[in-house]
Short mmCIF file of C-alpha atoms in Angstrom, two decimals:
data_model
loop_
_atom_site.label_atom_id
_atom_site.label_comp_id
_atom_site.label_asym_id
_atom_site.label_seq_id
_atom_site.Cartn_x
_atom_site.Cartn_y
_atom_site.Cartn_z
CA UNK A 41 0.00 0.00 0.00
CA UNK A 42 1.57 3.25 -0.81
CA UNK A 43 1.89 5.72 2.08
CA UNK A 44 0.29 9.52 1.45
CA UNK A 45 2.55 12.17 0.46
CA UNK A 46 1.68 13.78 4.16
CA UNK A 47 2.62 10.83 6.45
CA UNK A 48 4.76 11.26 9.29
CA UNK A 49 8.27 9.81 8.77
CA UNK A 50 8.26 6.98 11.76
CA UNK A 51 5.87 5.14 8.66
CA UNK A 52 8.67 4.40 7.50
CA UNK A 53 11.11 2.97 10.50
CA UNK A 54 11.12 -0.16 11.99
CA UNK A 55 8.93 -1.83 14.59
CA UNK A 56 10.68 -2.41 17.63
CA UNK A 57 11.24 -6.00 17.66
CA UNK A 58 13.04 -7.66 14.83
CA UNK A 59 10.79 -10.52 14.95
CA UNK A 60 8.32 -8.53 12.96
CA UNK A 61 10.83 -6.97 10.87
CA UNK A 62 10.01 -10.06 7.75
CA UNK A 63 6.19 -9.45 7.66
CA UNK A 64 6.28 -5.61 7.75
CA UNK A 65 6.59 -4.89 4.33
CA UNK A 66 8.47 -2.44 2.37
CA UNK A 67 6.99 1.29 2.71
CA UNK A 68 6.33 3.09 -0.60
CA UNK A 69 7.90 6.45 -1.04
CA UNK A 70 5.80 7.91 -3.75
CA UNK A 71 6.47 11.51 -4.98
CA UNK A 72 5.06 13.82 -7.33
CA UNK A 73 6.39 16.26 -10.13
CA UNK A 74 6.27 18.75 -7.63
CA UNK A 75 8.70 17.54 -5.50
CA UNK A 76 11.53 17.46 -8.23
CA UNK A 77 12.89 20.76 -7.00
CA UNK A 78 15.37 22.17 -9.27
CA UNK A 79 15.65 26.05 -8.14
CA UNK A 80 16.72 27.62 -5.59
CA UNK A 81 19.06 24.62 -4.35
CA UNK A 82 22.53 26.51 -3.64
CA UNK A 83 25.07 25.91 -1.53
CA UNK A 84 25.54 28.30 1.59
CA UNK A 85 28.09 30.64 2.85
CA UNK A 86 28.63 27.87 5.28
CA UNK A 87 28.31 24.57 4.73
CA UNK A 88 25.40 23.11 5.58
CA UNK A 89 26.25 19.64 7.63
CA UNK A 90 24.45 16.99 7.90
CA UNK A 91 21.11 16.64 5.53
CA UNK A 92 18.79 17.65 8.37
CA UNK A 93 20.43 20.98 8.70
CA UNK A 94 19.01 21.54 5.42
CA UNK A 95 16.55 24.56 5.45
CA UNK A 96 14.44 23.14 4.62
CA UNK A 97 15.08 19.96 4.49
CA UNK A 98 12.94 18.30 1.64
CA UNK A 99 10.20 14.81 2.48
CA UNK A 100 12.30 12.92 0.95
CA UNK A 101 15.79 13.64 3.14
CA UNK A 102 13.80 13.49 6.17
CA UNK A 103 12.49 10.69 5.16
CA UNK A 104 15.59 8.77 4.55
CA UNK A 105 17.72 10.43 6.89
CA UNK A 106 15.56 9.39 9.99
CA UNK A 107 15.52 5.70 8.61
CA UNK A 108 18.94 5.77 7.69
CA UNK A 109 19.81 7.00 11.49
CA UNK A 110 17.55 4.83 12.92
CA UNK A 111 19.31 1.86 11.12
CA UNK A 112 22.72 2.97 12.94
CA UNK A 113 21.06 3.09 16.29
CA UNK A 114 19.59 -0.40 15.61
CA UNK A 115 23.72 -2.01 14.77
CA UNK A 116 22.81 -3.11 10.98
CA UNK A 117 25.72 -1.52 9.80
CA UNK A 118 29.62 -2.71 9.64
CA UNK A 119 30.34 -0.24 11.53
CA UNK A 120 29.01 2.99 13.06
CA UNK A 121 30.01 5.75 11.00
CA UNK A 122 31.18 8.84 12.86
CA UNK A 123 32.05 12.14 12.03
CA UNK A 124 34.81 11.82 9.27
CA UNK A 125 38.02 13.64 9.50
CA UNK A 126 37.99 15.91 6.29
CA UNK A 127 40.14 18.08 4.38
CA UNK A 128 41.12 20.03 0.97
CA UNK A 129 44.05 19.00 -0.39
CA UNK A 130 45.96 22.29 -1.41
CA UNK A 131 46.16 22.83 -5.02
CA UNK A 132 43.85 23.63 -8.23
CA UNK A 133 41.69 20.87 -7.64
CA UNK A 134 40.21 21.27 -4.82
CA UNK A 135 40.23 17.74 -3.84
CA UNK A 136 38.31 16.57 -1.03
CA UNK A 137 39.62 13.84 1.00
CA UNK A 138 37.74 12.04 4.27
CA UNK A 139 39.44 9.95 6.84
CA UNK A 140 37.43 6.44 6.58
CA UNK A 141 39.31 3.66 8.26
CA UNK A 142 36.45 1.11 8.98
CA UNK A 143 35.24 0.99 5.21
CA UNK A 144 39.08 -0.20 3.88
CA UNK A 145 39.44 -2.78 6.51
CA UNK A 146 35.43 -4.29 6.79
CA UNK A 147 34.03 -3.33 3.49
CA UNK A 148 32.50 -6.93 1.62
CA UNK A 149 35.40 -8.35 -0.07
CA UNK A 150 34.33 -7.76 -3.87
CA UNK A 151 32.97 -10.61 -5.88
CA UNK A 152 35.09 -12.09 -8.50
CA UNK A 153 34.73 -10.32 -11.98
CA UNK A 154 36.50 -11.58 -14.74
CA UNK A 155 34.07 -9.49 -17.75
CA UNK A 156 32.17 -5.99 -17.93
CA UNK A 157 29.24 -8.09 -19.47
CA UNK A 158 29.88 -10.79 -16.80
CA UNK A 159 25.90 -12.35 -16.11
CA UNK A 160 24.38 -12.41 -12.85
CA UNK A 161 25.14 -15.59 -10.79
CA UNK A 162 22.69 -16.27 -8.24
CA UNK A 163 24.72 -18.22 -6.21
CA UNK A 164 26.63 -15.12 -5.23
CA UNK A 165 26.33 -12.30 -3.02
CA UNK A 166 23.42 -10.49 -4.04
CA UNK A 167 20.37 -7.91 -2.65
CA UNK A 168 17.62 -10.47 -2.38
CA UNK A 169 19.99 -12.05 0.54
CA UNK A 170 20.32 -8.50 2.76
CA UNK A 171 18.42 -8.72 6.42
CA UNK A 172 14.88 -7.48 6.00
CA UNK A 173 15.79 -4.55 8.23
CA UNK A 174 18.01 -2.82 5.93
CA UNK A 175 15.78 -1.97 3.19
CA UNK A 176 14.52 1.63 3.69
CA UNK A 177 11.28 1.96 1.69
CA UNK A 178 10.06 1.43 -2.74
CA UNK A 179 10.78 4.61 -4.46
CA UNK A 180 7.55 5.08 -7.07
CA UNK A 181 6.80 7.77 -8.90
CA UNK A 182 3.74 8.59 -9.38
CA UNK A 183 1.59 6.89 -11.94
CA UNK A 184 0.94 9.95 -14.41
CA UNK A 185 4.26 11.52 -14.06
CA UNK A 186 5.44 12.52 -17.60
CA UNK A 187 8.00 10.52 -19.75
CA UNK A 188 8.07 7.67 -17.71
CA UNK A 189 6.76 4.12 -20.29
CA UNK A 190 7.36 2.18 -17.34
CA UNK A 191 7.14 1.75 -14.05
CA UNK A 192 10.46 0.97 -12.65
CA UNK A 193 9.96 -1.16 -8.58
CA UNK A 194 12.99 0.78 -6.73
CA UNK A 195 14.27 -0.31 -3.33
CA UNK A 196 16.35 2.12 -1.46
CA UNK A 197 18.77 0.32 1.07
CA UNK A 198 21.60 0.86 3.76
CA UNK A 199 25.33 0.68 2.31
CA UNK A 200 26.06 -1.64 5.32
CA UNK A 201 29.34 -0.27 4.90
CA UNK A 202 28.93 3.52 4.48
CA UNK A 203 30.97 6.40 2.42
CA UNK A 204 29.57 9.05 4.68
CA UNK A 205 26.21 10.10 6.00
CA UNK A 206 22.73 8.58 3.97
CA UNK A 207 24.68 6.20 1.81
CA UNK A 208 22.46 4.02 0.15
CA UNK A 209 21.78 1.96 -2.42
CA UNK A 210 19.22 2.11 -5.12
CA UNK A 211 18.67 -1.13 -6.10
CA UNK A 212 15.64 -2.11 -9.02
CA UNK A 213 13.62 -5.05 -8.22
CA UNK A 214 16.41 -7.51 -6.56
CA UNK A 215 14.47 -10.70 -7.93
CA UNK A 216 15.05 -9.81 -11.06
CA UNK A 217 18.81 -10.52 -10.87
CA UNK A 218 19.92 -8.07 -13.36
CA UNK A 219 23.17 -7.42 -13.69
CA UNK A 220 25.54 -4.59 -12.94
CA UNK A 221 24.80 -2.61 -15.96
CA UNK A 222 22.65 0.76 -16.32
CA UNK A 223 19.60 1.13 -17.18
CA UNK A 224 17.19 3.65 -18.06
CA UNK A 225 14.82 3.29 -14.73
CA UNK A 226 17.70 2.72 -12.76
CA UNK A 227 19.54 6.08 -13.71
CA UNK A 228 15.89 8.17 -13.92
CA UNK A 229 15.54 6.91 -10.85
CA UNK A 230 18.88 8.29 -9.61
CA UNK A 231 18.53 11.59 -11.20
CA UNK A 232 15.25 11.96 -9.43
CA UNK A 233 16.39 11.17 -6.54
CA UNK A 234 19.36 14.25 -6.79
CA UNK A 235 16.30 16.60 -7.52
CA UNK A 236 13.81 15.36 -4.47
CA UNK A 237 16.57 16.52 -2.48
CA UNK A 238 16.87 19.93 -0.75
CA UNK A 239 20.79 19.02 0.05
CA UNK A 240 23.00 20.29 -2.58
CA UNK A 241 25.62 17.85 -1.67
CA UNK A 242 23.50 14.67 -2.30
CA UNK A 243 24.91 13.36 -5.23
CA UNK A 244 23.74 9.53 -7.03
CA UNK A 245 26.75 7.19 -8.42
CA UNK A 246 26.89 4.27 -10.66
CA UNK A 247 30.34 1.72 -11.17
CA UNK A 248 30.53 -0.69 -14.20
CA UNK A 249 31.98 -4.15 -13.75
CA UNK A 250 35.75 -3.83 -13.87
CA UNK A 251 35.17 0.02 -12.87
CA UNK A 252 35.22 -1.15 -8.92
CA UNK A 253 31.50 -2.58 -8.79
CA UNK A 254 31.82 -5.05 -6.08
CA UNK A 255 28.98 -6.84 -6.16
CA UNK A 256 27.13 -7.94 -9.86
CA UNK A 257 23.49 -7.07 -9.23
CA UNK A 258 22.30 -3.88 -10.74
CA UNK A 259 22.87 -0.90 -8.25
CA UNK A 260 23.28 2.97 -7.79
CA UNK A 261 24.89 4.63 -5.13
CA UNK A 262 23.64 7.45 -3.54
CA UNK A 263 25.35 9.28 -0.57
CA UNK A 264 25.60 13.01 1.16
CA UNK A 265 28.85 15.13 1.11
CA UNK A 266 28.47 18.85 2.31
CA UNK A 267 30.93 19.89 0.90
CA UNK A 268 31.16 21.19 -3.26
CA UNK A 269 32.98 19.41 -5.90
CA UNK A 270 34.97 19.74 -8.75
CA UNK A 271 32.91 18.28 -11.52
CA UNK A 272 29.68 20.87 -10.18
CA UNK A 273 31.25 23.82 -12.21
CA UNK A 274 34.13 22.48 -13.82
CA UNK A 275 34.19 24.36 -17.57
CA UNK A 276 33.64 22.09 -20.73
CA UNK A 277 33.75 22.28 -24.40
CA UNK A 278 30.88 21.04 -26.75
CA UNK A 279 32.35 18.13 -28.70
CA UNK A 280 28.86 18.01 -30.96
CA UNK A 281 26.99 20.23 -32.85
CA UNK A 282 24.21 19.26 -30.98
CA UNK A 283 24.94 20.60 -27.97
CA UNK A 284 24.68 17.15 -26.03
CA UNK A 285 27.73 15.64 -25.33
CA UNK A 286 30.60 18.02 -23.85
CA UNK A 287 34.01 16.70 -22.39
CA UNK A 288 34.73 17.91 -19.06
CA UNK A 289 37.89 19.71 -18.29
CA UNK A 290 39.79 21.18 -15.19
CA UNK A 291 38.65 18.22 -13.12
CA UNK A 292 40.67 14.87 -11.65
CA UNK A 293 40.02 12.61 -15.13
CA UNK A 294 38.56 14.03 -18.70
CA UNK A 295 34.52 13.08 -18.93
CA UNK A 296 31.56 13.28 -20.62
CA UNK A 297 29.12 15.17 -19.60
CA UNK A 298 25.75 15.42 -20.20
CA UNK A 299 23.35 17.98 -18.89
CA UNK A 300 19.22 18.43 -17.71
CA UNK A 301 17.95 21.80 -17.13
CA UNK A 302 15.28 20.08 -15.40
CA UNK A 303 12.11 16.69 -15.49
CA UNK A 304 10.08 16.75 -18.80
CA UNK A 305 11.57 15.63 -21.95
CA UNK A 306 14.86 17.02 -21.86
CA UNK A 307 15.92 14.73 -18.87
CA UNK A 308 14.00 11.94 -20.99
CA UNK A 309 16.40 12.41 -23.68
CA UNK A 310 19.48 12.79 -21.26
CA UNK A 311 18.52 9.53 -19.65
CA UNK A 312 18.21 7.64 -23.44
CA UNK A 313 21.53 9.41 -24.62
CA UNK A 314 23.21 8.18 -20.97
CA UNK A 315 22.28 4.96 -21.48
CA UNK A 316 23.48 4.55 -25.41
CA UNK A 317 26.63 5.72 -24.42
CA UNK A 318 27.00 3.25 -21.18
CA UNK A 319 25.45 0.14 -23.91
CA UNK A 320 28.50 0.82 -25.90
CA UNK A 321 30.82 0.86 -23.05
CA UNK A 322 29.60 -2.34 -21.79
CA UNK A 323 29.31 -3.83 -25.18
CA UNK A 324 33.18 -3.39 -26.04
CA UNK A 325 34.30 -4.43 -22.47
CA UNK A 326 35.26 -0.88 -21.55
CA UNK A 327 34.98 -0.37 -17.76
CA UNK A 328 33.31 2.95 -16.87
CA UNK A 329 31.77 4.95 -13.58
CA UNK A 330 29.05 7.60 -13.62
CA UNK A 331 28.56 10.40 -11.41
CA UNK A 332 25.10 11.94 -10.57
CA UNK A 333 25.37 15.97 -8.87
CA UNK A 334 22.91 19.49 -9.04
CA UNK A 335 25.91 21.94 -10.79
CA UNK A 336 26.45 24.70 -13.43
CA UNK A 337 25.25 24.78 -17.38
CA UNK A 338 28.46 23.30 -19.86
CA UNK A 339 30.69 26.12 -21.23
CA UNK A 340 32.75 28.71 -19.00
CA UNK A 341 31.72 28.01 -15.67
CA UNK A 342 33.44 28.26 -12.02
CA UNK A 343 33.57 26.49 -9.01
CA UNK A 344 30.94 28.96 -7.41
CA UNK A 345 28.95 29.10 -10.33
CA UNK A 346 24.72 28.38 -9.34
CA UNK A 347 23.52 24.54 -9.62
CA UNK A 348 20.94 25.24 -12.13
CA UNK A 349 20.08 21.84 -13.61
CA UNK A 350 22.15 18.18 -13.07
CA UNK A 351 25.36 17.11 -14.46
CA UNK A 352 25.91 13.65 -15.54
CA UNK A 353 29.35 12.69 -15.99
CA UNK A 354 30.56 9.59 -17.60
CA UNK A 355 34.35 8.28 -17.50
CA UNK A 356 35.59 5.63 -19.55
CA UNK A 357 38.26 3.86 -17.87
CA UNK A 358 40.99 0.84 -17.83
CA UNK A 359 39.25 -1.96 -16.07
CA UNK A 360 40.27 -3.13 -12.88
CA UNK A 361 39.14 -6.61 -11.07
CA UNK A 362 39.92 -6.41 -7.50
CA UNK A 363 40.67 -4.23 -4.78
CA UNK A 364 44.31 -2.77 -5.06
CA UNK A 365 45.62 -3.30 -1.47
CA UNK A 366 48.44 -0.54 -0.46
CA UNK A 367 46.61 2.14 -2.19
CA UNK A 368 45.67 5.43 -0.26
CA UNK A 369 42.20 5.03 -2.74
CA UNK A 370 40.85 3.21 -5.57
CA UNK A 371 39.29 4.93 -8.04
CA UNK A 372 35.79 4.57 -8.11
CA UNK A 373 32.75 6.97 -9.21
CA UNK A 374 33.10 9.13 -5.73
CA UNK A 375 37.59 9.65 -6.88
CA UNK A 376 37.13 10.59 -10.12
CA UNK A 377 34.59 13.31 -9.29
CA UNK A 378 37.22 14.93 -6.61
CA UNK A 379 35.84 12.83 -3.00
CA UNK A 380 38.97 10.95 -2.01
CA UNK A 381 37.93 8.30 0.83
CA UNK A 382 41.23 7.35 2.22
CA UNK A 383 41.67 4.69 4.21
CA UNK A 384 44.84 4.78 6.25
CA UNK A 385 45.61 7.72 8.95
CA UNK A 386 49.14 7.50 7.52
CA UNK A 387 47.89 8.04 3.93
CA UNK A 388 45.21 10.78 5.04
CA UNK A 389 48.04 13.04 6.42
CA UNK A 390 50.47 12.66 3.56
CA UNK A 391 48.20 12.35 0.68
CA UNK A 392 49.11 15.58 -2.38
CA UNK A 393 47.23 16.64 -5.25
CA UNK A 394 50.31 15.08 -6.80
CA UNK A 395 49.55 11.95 -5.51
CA UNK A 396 45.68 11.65 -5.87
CA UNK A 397 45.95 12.63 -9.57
CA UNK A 398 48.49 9.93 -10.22
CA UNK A 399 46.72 7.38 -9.23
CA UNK A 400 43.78 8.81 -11.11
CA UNK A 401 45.47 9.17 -14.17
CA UNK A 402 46.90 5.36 -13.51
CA UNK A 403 43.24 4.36 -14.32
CA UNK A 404 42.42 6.47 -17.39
CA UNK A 405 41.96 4.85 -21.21
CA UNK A 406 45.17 5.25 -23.13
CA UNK A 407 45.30 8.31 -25.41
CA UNK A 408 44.60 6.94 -28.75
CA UNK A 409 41.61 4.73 -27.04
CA UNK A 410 39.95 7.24 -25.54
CA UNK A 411 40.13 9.02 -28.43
CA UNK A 412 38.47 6.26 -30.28
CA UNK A 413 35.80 6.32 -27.63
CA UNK A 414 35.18 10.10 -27.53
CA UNK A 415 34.49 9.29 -31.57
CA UNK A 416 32.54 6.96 -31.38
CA UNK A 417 30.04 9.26 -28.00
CA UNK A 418 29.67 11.47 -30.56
CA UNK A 419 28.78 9.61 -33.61
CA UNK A 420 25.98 8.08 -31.25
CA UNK A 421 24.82 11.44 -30.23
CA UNK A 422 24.57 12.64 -34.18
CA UNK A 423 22.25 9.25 -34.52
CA UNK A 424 19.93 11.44 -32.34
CA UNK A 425 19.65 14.32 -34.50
CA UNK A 426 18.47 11.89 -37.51
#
């Protein structure tokens, strides 16, 4: 049964004993057009902390964020996630690296991947196996909500072993074991979820196989960071005449972005563009992560400049199976935007721009394959104009 848009948030935590945890049933989240808020989201003069100190804060982050803190209270997680040592690393950057100790050393140990296309093997670790308690609610939009052909059955769930504050996982239908590779509900369902939050720092994530997915069933992350990021104003250059595909510059790793000034057919097209791009990834075994954030139009923008619509950035990368142990990071979605979760005190302290970008760079495409990729982005987005 779907819960009204004007219930009180405790609909959605859990009863006190965990014995009726299994026959609760999953609360519905279901939101409106009107609650896609793009305006007026800017970050303030001081940052704004955690999601609740959001004025307002929107449904949905109270929503989640009460769940989400109940969940800690309750022990579901790995660990209990404290306040995380943070800094900016000096230099043009802007880097922003967090102190997180417990994720490197009690993180699930990913699942073996040997392909980007690898299927999904039941037998493995996967989100129909999770402890009833750490699913948060079914994120539905509602019925008549423009663009939408079909209906996609989103669960939102704890990261048992959290980035920072409210991460979660969006996760489509877990029984029917897709795999690790995006799809058009699953990303409209992360771009909504960007714009039914007040937060300018909640940002929506999304790793191929061989890009540092861990586990092979079909998931977004999503996670707050108050603090800005490189990628939210970084300047880029149009690379067709379209206007739909630019490559990102000034940031950790070249992308591709793509940009939504807001819901209605123009993030329809963003999300069908998105998703031809990511099929021919996948389809040539090209390892890639995908970063979801509120920031600036493309062209000559700033790091200040006013979050007026949603970037989507897409990096093509070298694959990588396996954790690199002895790292200070691995370079996942959260790196290559400019969030550096570092996992050694040593590391944290000693870690340069130098450094980070180094072991960035150590994951980009050659130069004459990326080159052959960029080609081949924007031959797809000319098939559009047809």
């Amino acid at each position: 049964m779907a819960v009204p848009h004007d219930s009180h948030e405790t609909s959605y935590l859990l009863p006190p004993n965990s014995k009726d945890w299994e026959g609760r049933g999953i609360p519905d989240f279901v939101y409106g057009q009107e609650e896609l808020v793009l305006e007026g989201i800017q970050w303030p003069r001081v940052a704004p902390g955690l999601p609740e100190d959001s004025v307002p804060p929107s449904r949905f982050d109270s929503v989640l964020c009460s769940a989400w803190r109940q969940r800690v209270e309750l022990g579901l997680f790995r660990y209990r996630l404290g306040e995380l040592q943070t800094q900016t690393l000096p230099g043009a950057v802007g880097f922003v690296a967090q102190l997180n100790v417990e994720r490197g050393a009690q993180r699930r140990r990913p699942q073996s991947i040997s392909s980007v296309k690898q299927a999904f093997d039941p037998a493995l670790f996967n989100f129909t196996k999770i402890r009833p308690g750490e699913v948060l609610f079914r994120l539905l939009r509602e019925p008549h909500l423009p663009g939408a052909l079909q209906q996609e059955d989103i669960l939102v769930m704890i990261n048992v072993s959290p980035l920072e504050w409210g991460h979660v996982l969006l996760v489509p239908e877990p029984t029917r074991g897709l795999p690790q590779r995006l799809l058009p509900g699953a990303l409209r369902a992360g771009v909504e979820a960007v714009l039914l939050s007040s937060h300018p720092g909640f940002r929506v994530g999304f790793n191929s196989l061989g890009g540092l997915a861990s586990v092979n069933h079909l998931h977004l992350h999503g996670y707050y960071l108050a603090h800005r990021l490189p990628v939210e104003g970084a300047p880029s250059e149009p690379l067709d005449p379209g206007g739909h595909l630019h490559l990102l510059q000034a940031v950790p790793a070249p992308g591709f972005l793509f940009y939504t000034s807001g819901p209605g057919p123009d993030l329809e097209a963003l999300i069908g563009r998105v998703c031809r791009a990511t099929d021919y990834l996948t389809d040539r075994e090209i390892a890639h992560n995908l970063f979801v954030t509120r920031g600036a139009p493309p062209g000559k923008t700033s790091p200040s400049s006013a979050l007026t619509g949603v970037r989507v950035i897409l990096w093509a990368r070298k694959s990588s199976f396996g954790v690199k142990e002895g790292e200070a990071f691995n370079v996942a979605l959260c790196e290559l935007a400019g969030h550096l979760p570092v996992k050694t005190s040593q590391d944290f302290s000693s870690l340069t721009e130098a450094a980070a970008l180094a072991l960035i760079q150590d994951c980009l495409l050659p130069p004459a394959q990326a080159e052959e990729v960029q080609a081949a982005l924007v031959a797809l987005m000319a098939q559009d104009e047809q």
